[in-house]
Amino acid sequence: MKNLVAESDYLPLSSSYRVDGSPWTLKEKILLGLTARQYLRQLLRNPVNWLLLVLFAVGLPLLLQRYLVGLGSVTHASNDYPWGLFLGFGLFGMVPLSASGFLLGTTVSLFGRKDFHPIERLALLNGLLGYFFAVVYLLVDLGMPWRLTYPMVISFGPAAVLFLVAWHVATYLSVQVAEVLPSFFEWIGRSAWKIHIKRITLGLTIAGIILSTLHQGALGALFTYAPTKVHPLWLSSEFQWIHFFCSAIFGGLAMVIVSSTLIDRWIPWRCGHAFRANLQRMTLGLGKGASYAMITYLVIKLVAIAHDNEWEQLLGGWGLYYLLEVGIGVVAPMLLFATGVRNGEVGKVRIAAFLTVVGIVWNRLNTALVCFNYQMYAEIPHWKEVWLTITLYALYFVVYRWIVYRLPIVFEWKETAAPQT
Amino acid sequence: MGEKTTRRTMLKSGVAAAIAALLSPRQSSGHQVKEYPDSMGVLVDLGRCVGCRSCEAACNAEQGLPEPEKPFNDMTVFEELEHGRQRRTDETRYTVVNRYEAPGREHPLFRKVQCNHCQEPACLTSCFVNAYTKTPEGAVIYNQDVCVGCRTCMIACPFYIPAFKYSSAFSPRIQKCVFCYDTRLKYGKPPACVEACPQEALVFGRRQDLIKVGRRRIEEHPDRYVDHIYGEYEAGGTSWLYLSPVPFAQIGFNTELPHAPILDSVKNFLGIVPMVLTIWPALFAGFHLLATRKETAAGEAVDHPEEEKR
């Protein structure tokens, strides 16, 4: 793609009309302004696509097996560990990394920090896709996925934490769709429709804050149903929701840094001027925010240990593992963020962000799987479960890339063709 | 943000908050374990159980469960270990009897496992589609017609009882002991396992009476029992109660369960929900007004320059 863009001056496609004034058709927009042959050729030239192909070649039949033969055919069908990788990674890991949408929405629309505007759309898209795929993982994990809407229409259990999660994720997903719609409107050449979204932006943003606070917290609170099963260091019935919510703040920010870094590095032809020119400054800004959230998180983690008087737990094997998780996943990136921001070293901040993302996923997997049933045997997921989890993540990657290639997420859409700057 | 749109968006966020408030979980008042005066129960005297597995066979027949690989008179099942653990309930068996060698005893002890039918069941309180019901007779029953298969009840159950029918792609469900509610309890009859017990290790009766019976046995034979009725208070109290000749921890019981219902540890979170729903909209709308005050004063023209050029 990089070479094609360099060769043809009308690429990349970033406006409703060609240089000669005739509009791009939808098909041309989908093919990125290339001919079908060119498009196919650039697909095949990319080694990442071959890797994806291998993943899907095994993963999609496994998916079919899961739906036709049952969940037990691709997992260990454990009654002791009812939640495996699909939820441990897909739901509990993806959702905090998708807090980016509400965080940047709040920064730009609510606090009026327009200087973060060039990265807002990426954050919103990252949020939307993260939530959407968390639901996809859920659809694979649920015993009866066709009943997904039951808690909304058929039977209500309003006193259950999961009821709140279901409603809030569903509502928030709609909010995020509305927030991402403007870029879609621009792409299909209906910019005028944006006005409807713009009018309710503040309402959407505030709704986003409320819904995010509650369901990020609620995902943590789900584990308070198992006070005797989760290791006490990973469970605090008083503070669990704050732990999950607070870590989602730096998780979401770190994920935007990671995502923007990857886009800047591998899809430079797609990045607009505003995005590229401001990326370093914005990365430092996001890193600063993340480090503040991290120190807050560390203090609440400490408070939780003090509150439950679990100091001596820190001395055992589990304690060591806990310190390792907090050390590698939170303290180290926090220090990297702090020094990186102070010295203006963007590379350091990016490494910190990557570590943070790993740390968040690690924490969620620990809570849901590793330290769950800590007095029992350890559950090692079936290889098919692992493969399926990766396959779904690959699907997420493909959709993410497809949208970033086309919609005005990291570049600005122009109504008429103008030479690239 | 102009003045006009500010008022409108404020109104809209208010409406959004009101809708969200309607959708949020209901709050229950300070905790009190529910009393079921007519709740039935079963008193299990582990000192009397000989491990004949008649209860397992009776349960299998009553609930129409598949025939097991090994017949019910095959006692080698006691040696079966999965992941280093003895047998547990699953989609093919709602009750199992396990054997324990307690230190200092000549004969092994046997422990029957099935749903304990909590007074304040964690499975019920964690279910987001209300698939579980605690009947006045004391049974915790399950409605497979509304179940989504999320398996939170399995996470929540402190006794590891509910099992999932993982083997089925099109009609999976939770499977667990229902106290023979539909076929027996509803008509005042004891569950099949109790009726099948040749040793009278299982006694069926009103829960309140059974507690008295249990106390009397402990009092009359302090040498034969430890001074504790397991299930009187554990996890808020259960309909099934146990008497044991040895400390409960030696025969596989979890003795670290809180006496409060599981729901109590979730309440900290449930309590903040209405606060967030009511305070957040006002708080953040306020932040917005404060943060963008200068711009509003400067007029609408310079507002959102990049979006205005559309």
XYZ file of C-alpha atoms in Angstrom:
731
model
C 0.000 0.000 0.000
C 2.843 2.329 0.922
C 4.343 1.980 -2.566
C 1.011 2.439 -4.303
C 0.404 5.654 -2.394
C 3.818 6.911 -3.378
C 3.161 6.103 -7.047
C -0.316 7.598 -7.490
C -0.950 11.178 -6.496
C -4.712 10.616 -6.000
C -4.046 8.158 -3.185
C -4.789 7.714 -0.367
C -8.474 8.286 -0.814
C -9.451 10.991 1.628
C -12.166 13.057 0.024
C -15.640 12.695 -1.448
C -14.595 13.851 -4.917
C -11.779 13.052 -7.287
C -9.420 15.653 -8.654
C -11.598 15.980 -11.773
C -14.666 16.741 -9.642
C -16.596 13.480 -10.044
C -17.548 11.697 -6.813
C -15.841 8.506 -5.630
C -18.286 5.607 -5.655
C -18.814 3.483 -2.542
C -17.125 0.535 -4.199
C -14.075 2.627 -4.959
C -14.012 3.866 -1.398
C -14.130 0.306 -0.135
C -11.277 -0.667 -2.444
C -9.306 2.350 -1.201
C -9.358 3.901 -4.654
C -7.470 0.937 -6.131
C -8.576 -1.404 -8.863
C -9.700 -4.836 -7.701
C -6.448 -6.351 -9.000
C -4.280 -3.801 -7.276
C -6.255 -4.244 -4.090
C -5.885 -8.009 -4.108
C -2.212 -7.768 -4.897
C -1.446 -5.453 -2.005
C -3.446 -7.779 0.276
C -1.319 -10.742 -0.747
C 1.920 -8.828 -0.448
C 1.371 -8.138 3.239
C 2.902 -10.937 5.368
C 0.521 -10.076 8.247
C -2.363 -11.243 6.088
C -0.745 -14.645 5.630
C -0.453 -15.018 9.370
C -4.105 -14.049 9.713
C -5.005 -16.610 7.093
C -3.314 -19.379 9.078
C -5.112 -18.275 12.248
C -8.496 -18.240 10.531
C -7.892 -21.505 8.692
C -7.802 -23.324 12.014
C -9.891 -20.910 14.060
C -13.027 -20.690 11.953
C -13.598 -24.464 11.868
C -13.115 -24.425 15.645
C -15.761 -21.729 15.896
C -18.093 -23.900 13.866
C -17.333 -26.828 16.136
C -18.161 -24.737 19.198
C -21.592 -23.848 17.800
C -22.475 -27.254 16.373
C -21.042 -29.626 18.975
C -21.079 -27.448 22.067
C -18.857 -25.437 24.318
C -17.515 -28.644 25.835
C -15.890 -29.596 22.530
C -13.465 -26.660 22.507
C -12.891 -26.124 26.223
C -12.230 -28.332 29.217
C -15.903 -27.931 30.158
C -14.892 -27.197 33.703
C -17.569 -26.841 36.327
C -14.996 -25.479 38.764
C -13.788 -22.800 36.363
C -16.984 -21.731 34.628
C -15.281 -18.700 33.098
C -12.271 -19.350 30.908
C -10.237 -17.344 28.422
C -13.211 -16.078 26.410
C -14.389 -14.044 29.364
C -11.107 -13.749 31.270
C -9.376 -12.219 28.267
C -12.189 -11.202 25.919
C -14.515 -9.544 28.374
C -12.484 -8.684 31.464
C -9.352 -7.848 29.473
C -10.837 -6.020 26.479
C -13.272 -3.775 28.324
C -10.754 -1.827 30.444
C -8.585 -1.299 27.352
C -11.642 0.195 25.693
C -12.145 2.895 28.292
C -10.295 5.128 25.825
C -13.523 6.287 24.211
C -15.034 7.791 27.287
C -11.691 9.163 28.518
C -10.829 11.127 25.386
C -14.482 12.061 24.873
C -14.433 13.552 28.350
C -11.107 15.296 27.800
C -12.099 16.910 24.527
C -15.844 17.468 24.700
C -16.362 17.940 28.409
C -13.196 19.639 29.582
C -12.735 21.440 26.289
C -9.176 20.209 25.740
C -9.236 20.696 21.971
C -5.513 19.972 21.790
C -6.376 16.275 22.023
C -8.887 16.489 19.208
C -6.654 14.807 16.566
C -6.608 11.576 18.563
C -10.183 11.664 19.853
C -11.655 9.693 16.980
C -9.076 6.950 17.297
C -9.877 6.698 21.002
C -13.605 6.525 20.273
C -13.107 3.853 17.619
C -10.795 1.884 19.910
C -13.514 2.009 22.552
C -16.319 0.992 20.233
C -14.433 -1.947 18.737
C -13.183 -3.128 22.110
C -16.695 -3.257 23.486
C -18.095 -4.763 20.344
C -15.579 -7.572 20.444
C -16.074 -8.076 24.161
C -19.675 -8.845 23.189
C -18.429 -11.135 20.413
C -16.344 -13.060 22.965
C -19.430 -13.181 25.168
C -21.454 -14.629 22.316
C -18.918 -17.416 21.984
C -18.863 -18.087 25.707
C -22.561 -17.891 26.563
C -24.283 -21.246 26.680
C -27.281 -19.864 24.840
C -25.989 -16.878 22.857
C -29.291 -16.534 21.023
C -30.765 -15.428 24.339
C -28.392 -12.476 24.680
C -31.304 -10.040 24.898
C -33.207 -11.978 27.559
C -32.101 -9.731 30.444
C -33.458 -6.775 28.467
C -36.803 -8.119 27.349
C -37.763 -11.501 28.757
C -36.772 -11.880 32.361
C -35.256 -9.408 34.778
C -32.879 -9.989 37.650
C -32.337 -6.332 38.539
C -30.532 -7.001 41.807
C -27.697 -8.843 40.050
C -24.419 -7.152 39.152
C -24.420 -8.811 35.751
C -27.796 -7.226 35.024
C -26.161 -3.855 35.409
C -23.223 -4.901 33.246
C -25.558 -6.150 30.508
C -27.666 -3.006 30.438
C -24.777 -0.622 30.677
C -22.634 -2.318 28.069
C -25.619 -2.426 25.708
C -26.466 1.236 26.312
C -22.852 2.309 26.145
C -22.337 0.422 22.906
C -25.126 2.512 21.369
C -23.575 5.673 22.793
C -20.247 4.736 21.206
C -21.847 3.963 17.872
C -23.341 7.457 17.946
C -19.944 8.914 18.819
C -18.210 7.193 15.908
C -21.011 7.926 13.422
C -19.666 11.372 12.355
C -16.620 9.782 10.688
C -18.934 7.325 8.965
C -21.199 10.141 7.773
C -18.202 11.947 6.293
C -17.041 8.802 4.543
C -20.410 8.103 2.911
C -20.625 11.758 1.925
C -23.352 12.796 4.334
C -21.484 15.286 6.457
C -24.645 17.273 7.037
C -25.966 14.517 9.284
C -23.194 15.171 11.773
C -25.196 18.040 13.207
C -27.577 15.580 14.875
C -24.738 13.944 16.757
C -23.027 17.232 17.555
C -26.155 18.451 19.288
C -26.147 15.593 21.748
C -22.376 15.283 22.174
C -22.314 16.558 25.748
C -25.213 14.311 26.717
C -23.494 11.324 25.120
C -20.220 12.151 26.832
C -21.786 12.410 30.285
C -23.787 9.246 29.671
C -20.465 7.660 28.697
C -18.859 8.658 31.999
C -21.734 7.305 34.076
C -22.044 4.063 32.175
C -18.279 3.525 32.150
C -17.839 4.197 35.852
C -20.574 1.734 36.667
C -19.845 -1.127 34.341
C -16.058 -1.009 34.634
C -16.677 -1.143 38.364
C -19.347 -3.800 37.962
C -16.937 -6.132 36.151
C -14.812 -5.994 39.276
C -17.823 -6.365 41.536
C -18.737 -9.600 39.720
C -15.857 -11.244 41.567
C -17.207 -10.189 44.929
C -19.735 -12.970 44.359
C -16.834 -15.331 44.966
C -15.312 -14.081 48.219
C -14.091 -17.548 49.121
C -12.727 -18.458 45.696
C -10.591 -15.520 44.515
C -7.308 -15.072 46.354
C -7.740 -12.298 48.951
C -4.941 -10.225 47.415
C -6.899 -10.000 44.172
C -10.231 -9.438 45.838
C -11.420 -6.644 48.061
C -15.147 -6.575 48.553
C -14.958 -2.889 49.500
C -12.648 -1.621 46.790
C -12.899 -4.097 43.929
C -15.018 -1.788 41.787
C -12.592 1.125 42.289
C -9.643 -1.110 41.419
C -11.272 -2.129 38.166
C -12.493 1.350 37.335
C -9.238 3.108 38.180
C -7.087 0.622 36.292
C -9.402 0.995 33.288
C -8.423 4.678 33.173
C -4.737 4.035 32.583
C -5.556 0.886 30.607
C -7.662 2.886 28.161
C -5.093 5.656 27.835
C -2.266 3.170 27.314
C -4.247 1.332 24.658
C -4.685 4.553 22.654
C -0.944 5.151 22.832
C -0.256 1.591 21.654
C -2.814 1.788 18.881
C -1.678 5.211 17.651
C 1.955 4.083 17.770
C 1.189 1.045 15.627
C -0.801 3.127 13.149
C 1.904 5.775 12.964
C 4.574 3.131 12.439
C 2.833 0.766 10.003
C 0.191 2.849 8.250
C 1.905 6.215 7.855
C 0.269 6.815 4.468
C -3.094 6.953 6.182
C -2.190 9.477 8.879
C -3.344 13.034 8.382
C -1.255 16.093 8.981
C -2.934 17.047 12.271
C -2.506 13.507 13.602
C 1.166 13.175 12.728
C 2.125 16.681 13.776
C 0.496 16.377 17.200
C 1.067 12.701 17.954
C 4.223 13.087 20.044
C 2.768 15.875 22.138
C -0.492 13.984 22.625
C 1.357 10.772 23.507
C 3.190 12.609 26.263
C -0.105 14.091 27.452
C -1.802 10.698 27.577
C 1.209 9.233 29.356
C 0.991 11.952 31.975
C -2.670 11.186 32.559
C -1.924 7.474 32.796
C 0.826 7.955 35.375
C -1.540 9.973 37.587
C -4.170 7.259 37.340
C -1.538 4.656 38.191
C -0.354 6.284 41.377
C -3.999 6.629 42.428
C -4.523 2.953 41.669
C -1.457 1.916 43.638
C -2.644 3.864 46.671
C -6.096 2.236 46.541
C -4.481 -1.186 46.148
C -2.435 -0.447 49.248
C -5.510 0.767 51.100
C -7.287 -2.479 50.215
C -4.460 -4.563 51.673
C -4.375 -2.429 54.796
C -8.162 -2.510 55.125
C -8.349 -6.300 55.019
C -5.063 -6.584 56.935
C -3.468 -8.851 54.362
C 0.159 -7.808 54.894
C 1.342 -11.275 55.772
C -0.240 -12.652 52.593
C 2.413 -10.694 50.697
C 5.133 -12.950 52.082
C 3.962 -16.220 50.537
C 4.170 -17.467 46.959
C 0.931 -15.762 46.008
C 2.220 -12.567 47.571
C 5.336 -12.737 45.438
C 3.222 -13.267 42.341
C 1.054 -10.329 43.355
C 4.079 -8.081 43.815
C 5.397 -9.256 40.457
C 2.129 -8.325 38.755
C 1.950 -4.919 40.403
C 5.656 -4.328 39.865
C 5.817 -5.197 36.173
C 2.293 -4.173 35.257
C 1.942 -0.942 37.202
C 5.005 0.360 39.065
C 7.504 -0.090 36.223
C 5.318 1.529 33.534
C 4.367 4.282 35.955
C 8.007 5.200 36.492
C 8.650 4.973 32.749
C 5.670 7.225 32.090
C 6.836 9.722 34.696
C 10.440 9.966 33.506
C 9.376 9.794 29.854
C 6.946 12.673 30.265
C 9.385 14.708 32.315
C 12.190 14.367 29.751
C 9.939 14.417 26.716
C 10.994 10.907 25.664
C 8.124 9.610 23.556
C 9.748 6.208 23.033
C 9.816 5.564 26.765
C 6.164 6.512 27.113
C 5.303 4.086 24.330
C 7.157 1.233 25.988
C 5.386 2.094 29.226
C 2.028 2.017 27.435
C 2.753 -1.415 26.003
C 3.737 -2.712 29.441
C 0.587 -1.207 30.927
C -1.648 -2.967 28.427
C 0.053 -6.272 29.219
C -0.266 -5.505 32.929
C -4.006 -4.859 32.730
C -4.698 -8.053 30.817
C -2.467 -9.939 33.234
C -4.364 -8.554 36.200
C -7.730 -9.506 34.737
C -6.558 -12.996 33.830
C -5.176 -13.392 37.329
C -8.461 -12.353 38.908
C -10.612 -14.469 36.624
C -8.461 -17.557 36.176
C -5.071 -17.837 37.851
C -6.033 -16.697 41.338
C -9.585 -17.978 41.053
C -9.979 -21.227 43.017
C -6.527 -20.555 44.414
C -6.938 -23.388 46.891
C -7.764 -25.789 44.077
C -5.917 -27.110 41.049
C -4.930 -24.678 38.299
C -6.924 -24.700 35.090
C -4.799 -24.665 31.933
C -7.073 -23.787 29.006
C -7.578 -26.273 26.172
C -5.486 -25.419 23.094
C -8.663 -24.965 21.079
C -9.858 -22.388 23.568
C -6.557 -20.534 23.248
C -6.655 -20.710 19.452
C -10.252 -19.486 19.325
C -9.398 -16.602 21.637
C -6.550 -15.574 19.340
C -8.742 -16.033 16.266
C -11.342 -13.658 17.648
C -8.606 -11.174 18.459
C -7.360 -11.484 14.891
C -10.875 -10.740 13.693
C -10.859 -7.651 15.918
C -7.540 -6.633 14.352
C -8.890 -7.075 10.819
C -11.995 -4.996 11.499
C -9.943 -2.327 13.288
C -7.513 -2.080 10.363
C -10.306 -2.094 7.795
C -11.924 0.910 9.418
C -8.703 2.847 10.032
C -7.766 2.367 6.349
C -11.032 3.903 5.199
C -12.889 6.099 7.642
C -11.495 9.506 8.613
C -10.185 8.366 11.991
C -6.569 9.504 11.869
C -6.932 11.931 8.979
C -9.343 14.683 8.043
C -11.946 14.104 5.381
C -12.147 16.604 2.598
C -15.215 17.327 0.567
C -13.231 18.076 -2.578
C -9.974 16.608 -3.720
C -6.921 18.544 -2.743
C -3.286 17.685 -3.189
C -1.772 15.844 -0.252
C 0.073 17.989 2.214
C -20.807 25.172 23.007
C -23.458 27.856 22.548
C -26.027 28.737 25.202
C -28.902 27.212 23.296
C -27.252 23.880 22.769
C -25.957 23.894 26.304
C -29.442 24.004 27.733
C -30.663 21.365 25.366
C -27.770 19.019 25.886
C -28.059 19.496 29.619
C -31.690 18.481 29.374
C -30.751 15.483 27.311
C -28.084 14.328 29.692
C -30.677 14.674 32.450
C -33.057 12.442 30.535
C -30.246 9.983 29.898
C -29.525 9.878 33.613
C -33.201 9.343 34.429
C -33.385 6.456 31.983
C -30.204 4.997 33.373
C -31.652 5.353 36.879
C -34.689 3.366 35.828
C -32.468 0.616 34.533
C -30.218 0.371 37.528
C -30.457 -2.420 40.071
C -32.936 -2.148 42.862
C -31.521 -1.565 46.272
C -32.519 -3.707 49.173
C -32.344 -2.382 52.680
C -29.872 -3.446 55.378
C -29.269 -7.111 55.527
C -31.393 -9.659 57.260
C -31.354 -13.278 56.256
C -34.748 -14.173 54.926
C -36.763 -16.457 57.143
C -38.688 -19.293 55.629
C -40.711 -20.571 58.587
C -42.036 -23.555 56.689
C -38.792 -24.352 54.939
C -38.114 -28.032 54.866
C -34.632 -29.424 55.150
C -32.569 -32.538 55.574
C -30.308 -33.370 58.464
C -27.344 -35.465 57.338
C -25.710 -37.467 60.089
C -22.297 -38.310 58.664
C -21.658 -40.711 61.534
C -24.441 -42.951 60.265
C -23.595 -42.942 56.553
C -21.976 -46.182 55.346
C -21.340 -45.053 51.771
C -23.771 -47.473 50.101
C -24.571 -44.928 47.355
C -28.305 -45.778 47.467
C -29.040 -42.054 47.513
C -27.025 -41.577 44.300
C -28.976 -44.345 42.591
C -32.320 -43.001 43.785
C -31.467 -39.507 42.583
C -30.370 -40.822 39.202
C -33.678 -42.649 38.724
C -35.884 -39.854 40.069
C -34.290 -37.136 37.930
C -34.028 -39.302 34.801
C -30.264 -38.869 34.553
C -28.118 -40.978 32.212
C -26.898 -44.338 33.439
C -23.366 -43.985 34.836
C -20.368 -45.890 33.506
C -19.881 -47.744 36.753
C -22.955 -49.170 38.502
C -24.008 -47.705 41.827
C -22.789 -50.730 43.748
C -19.258 -50.250 42.417
C -17.294 -48.794 45.287
C -14.129 -48.109 43.259
C -15.619 -44.715 42.457
C -14.388 -43.582 45.853
C -10.849 -43.800 44.545
C -11.602 -41.662 41.501
C -9.693 -38.425 41.445
C -9.955 -35.616 38.949
C -7.375 -32.848 39.235
C -6.508 -34.379 42.617
C -10.048 -33.907 43.829
C -12.827 -36.309 44.652
C -15.987 -36.510 42.608
C -18.269 -33.506 42.363
C -21.750 -32.881 41.034
C -21.988 -32.517 37.276
C -24.440 -32.812 34.412
C -24.880 -36.537 34.995
C -25.203 -36.575 38.783
C -26.877 -34.180 41.173
C -25.487 -35.874 44.260
C -22.301 -37.794 45.028
C -20.972 -39.579 48.092
C -17.255 -39.328 48.784
C -15.092 -41.293 51.193
C -12.702 -39.720 53.685
C -10.100 -41.261 55.956
C -10.284 -39.097 59.026
C -7.220 -39.185 61.286
C -7.563 -41.412 64.314
C -10.630 -43.289 63.107
C -10.859 -46.981 62.324
C -13.534 -46.682 59.676
C -13.735 -44.195 56.842
C -16.369 -41.469 56.831
C -18.654 -40.666 53.942
C -19.941 -37.311 52.931
C -22.908 -36.758 50.668
C -22.702 -33.719 48.388
C -25.692 -32.057 46.729
C -27.230 -28.581 46.576
C -27.566 -27.300 50.132
C -30.539 -25.097 49.251
C -29.323 -21.902 50.900
C -31.714 -19.564 52.609
C -30.193 -16.677 50.675
C -28.792 -18.489 47.630
C -25.808 -16.883 45.895
C -26.847 -18.462 42.595
C -30.223 -16.764 42.839
C -28.905 -13.338 43.793
C -26.250 -13.370 41.075
C -28.630 -14.383 38.276
C -29.413 -11.541 35.894
C -32.457 -13.194 34.367
C -33.992 -14.434 37.603
C -33.790 -18.073 36.569
C -33.640 -19.266 40.182
C -36.457 -19.352 42.725
C -36.379 -20.143 46.419
C -39.724 -21.806 47.114
C -41.495 -21.475 50.486
C -40.808 -25.191 50.966
C -37.105 -24.395 50.911
C -36.062 -25.702 47.505
C -33.873 -23.611 45.206
C -35.224 -24.389 41.753
C -34.082 -23.363 38.293
C -35.944 -22.281 35.184
C -34.115 -23.323 32.047
C -36.450 -21.337 29.798
C -34.922 -17.982 30.681
C -31.320 -19.031 31.396
C -28.758 -17.450 29.081
C -25.909 -19.745 30.102
C -23.608 -17.086 31.557
C -22.623 -19.394 34.445
C -22.341 -16.624 37.019
C -24.290 -18.846 39.416
C -21.441 -21.353 39.203
C -18.983 -18.592 40.055
C -21.148 -17.457 42.954
C -22.054 -20.808 44.546
C -19.701 -21.249 47.507
C -20.362 -25.010 47.498
C -19.460 -25.600 43.801
C -22.815 -27.222 43.096
C -24.377 -25.952 39.834
C -22.996 -27.752 36.805
C -23.324 -26.785 33.169
C -24.373 -29.089 30.382
C -21.318 -28.254 28.276
C -21.941 -31.282 26.086
C -24.993 -29.748 24.449
C -24.728 -27.171 21.666
C -28.410 -26.401 21.259
C -29.994 -26.966 24.641
C -27.375 -26.484 27.312
C -28.581 -25.706 30.819
C -27.559 -25.561 34.442
C -28.021 -28.874 36.185
C -28.308 -29.218 39.903
C -30.299 -30.856 42.693
C -33.737 -29.239 43.014
C -34.779 -31.012 46.225
C -37.067 -33.156 44.004
C -39.338 -30.148 44.055
C -41.570 -30.931 41.069
C -42.068 -34.591 41.801
C -41.998 -34.780 45.592
C -41.346 -31.775 47.786
C -44.278 -29.846 46.339
C -46.550 -32.627 47.634
C -44.916 -32.726 51.039
C -42.907 -35.833 50.276
C -39.201 -36.208 51.127
C -36.701 -36.205 48.250
C -35.783 -39.528 46.642
C -32.351 -39.765 48.252
C -33.755 -39.445 51.761
C -36.333 -42.123 51.118
C -33.670 -44.454 49.765
C -31.287 -44.160 52.708
C -31.184 -47.490 54.571
C -29.245 -46.064 57.529
C -31.507 -43.117 58.343
C -28.434 -40.984 57.881
C -30.750 -38.519 56.165
C -33.706 -37.102 58.080
C -36.306 -34.969 56.326
C -38.264 -32.363 58.248
C -38.855 -28.681 58.915
C -35.507 -26.919 59.023
C -36.238 -25.379 62.405
C -37.117 -28.762 63.883
C -34.036 -30.363 62.355
C -31.792 -27.837 64.067
C -33.379 -28.872 67.373
C -32.909 -32.548 66.525
C -29.284 -31.886 65.668
C -28.660 -30.020 68.919
C -30.250 -32.812 70.925
C -28.040 -35.433 69.272
C -24.942 -33.385 69.988
C -26.049 -32.871 73.586
C -26.920 -36.521 74.197
C -23.763 -37.872 72.563
C -21.045 -35.261 72.896
C -18.503 -38.037 72.296
C -19.998 -38.876 68.922
C -20.283 -35.391 67.368
C -18.344 -32.180 67.083
C -20.330 -29.320 68.545
C -21.423 -27.749 65.307
C -24.285 -28.072 62.858
C -22.812 -27.259 59.458
C -25.340 -25.232 57.501
C -27.038 -23.542 60.415
C -25.217 -20.312 59.640
C -22.802 -21.007 56.769
C -23.380 -18.611 53.847
C -26.483 -17.307 55.580
C -27.791 -20.766 56.487
C -28.771 -23.737 54.353
C -31.732 -26.099 54.270
C -29.433 -29.083 54.317
C -27.655 -29.493 57.643
C -24.785 -31.757 58.664
C -23.637 -33.441 61.849
C -20.137 -34.862 61.939
C -18.069 -36.990 64.306
C -14.873 -35.225 63.223
C -14.041 -31.580 62.553
C -15.747 -30.614 59.297
C -12.508 -29.429 57.703
C -11.171 -33.013 57.809
C -13.928 -34.317 55.561
C -13.862 -31.815 52.763
C -16.190 -29.121 54.090
C -15.195 -25.528 53.541
C -15.096 -24.176 57.065
C -13.972 -20.717 56.005
C -17.306 -19.684 54.578
C -18.657 -16.443 55.986
C -21.795 -16.701 58.099
C -23.303 -13.805 56.177
C -24.908 -14.506 52.806
C -22.611 -14.156 49.766
C -24.722 -11.203 48.659
C -23.359 -9.172 51.564
C -19.931 -8.843 49.987
C -21.505 -7.503 46.795
C -23.499 -4.826 48.576
C -20.607 -2.397 48.793
C -20.801 -2.013 45.067
C -24.570 -2.054 44.749
C -24.650 0.844 47.202
C -22.646 3.194 44.999
C -24.790 2.663 41.910
C -27.532 5.212 42.719
C -24.919 7.703 43.905
C -23.047 7.578 40.608
C -26.277 7.786 38.654
C -27.493 10.875 40.447
C -24.299 12.765 41.249
C -22.210 12.203 38.101
C -24.462 14.059 35.606
C -24.578 17.210 37.699
C -20.912 16.992 38.641
C -19.619 16.572 35.108
C -22.027 19.047 33.553
C -20.654 21.452 36.167
C -17.071 20.609 35.227
C -17.953 21.233 31.611
C -19.423 24.645 32.340
C -16.407 25.607 34.421
C -13.853 24.300 31.940
C -15.410 25.985 28.915
C -16.555 29.219 30.592
C -14.016 31.391 28.798
C -15.001 30.134 25.373
C -18.697 30.571 25.999
C -18.024 34.147 26.994
C -15.956 34.687 23.868
C -18.965 33.850 21.753
C -20.126 31.145 19.450
C -18.011 32.041 16.437
C -14.775 30.583 17.761
C -16.508 27.513 19.083
C -15.330 24.209 17.648
C -13.508 25.784 14.727
C -12.675 22.505 13.061
C -16.251 21.286 13.051
C -17.691 24.616 12.010
C -16.017 24.592 8.630
C -18.249 21.785 7.399
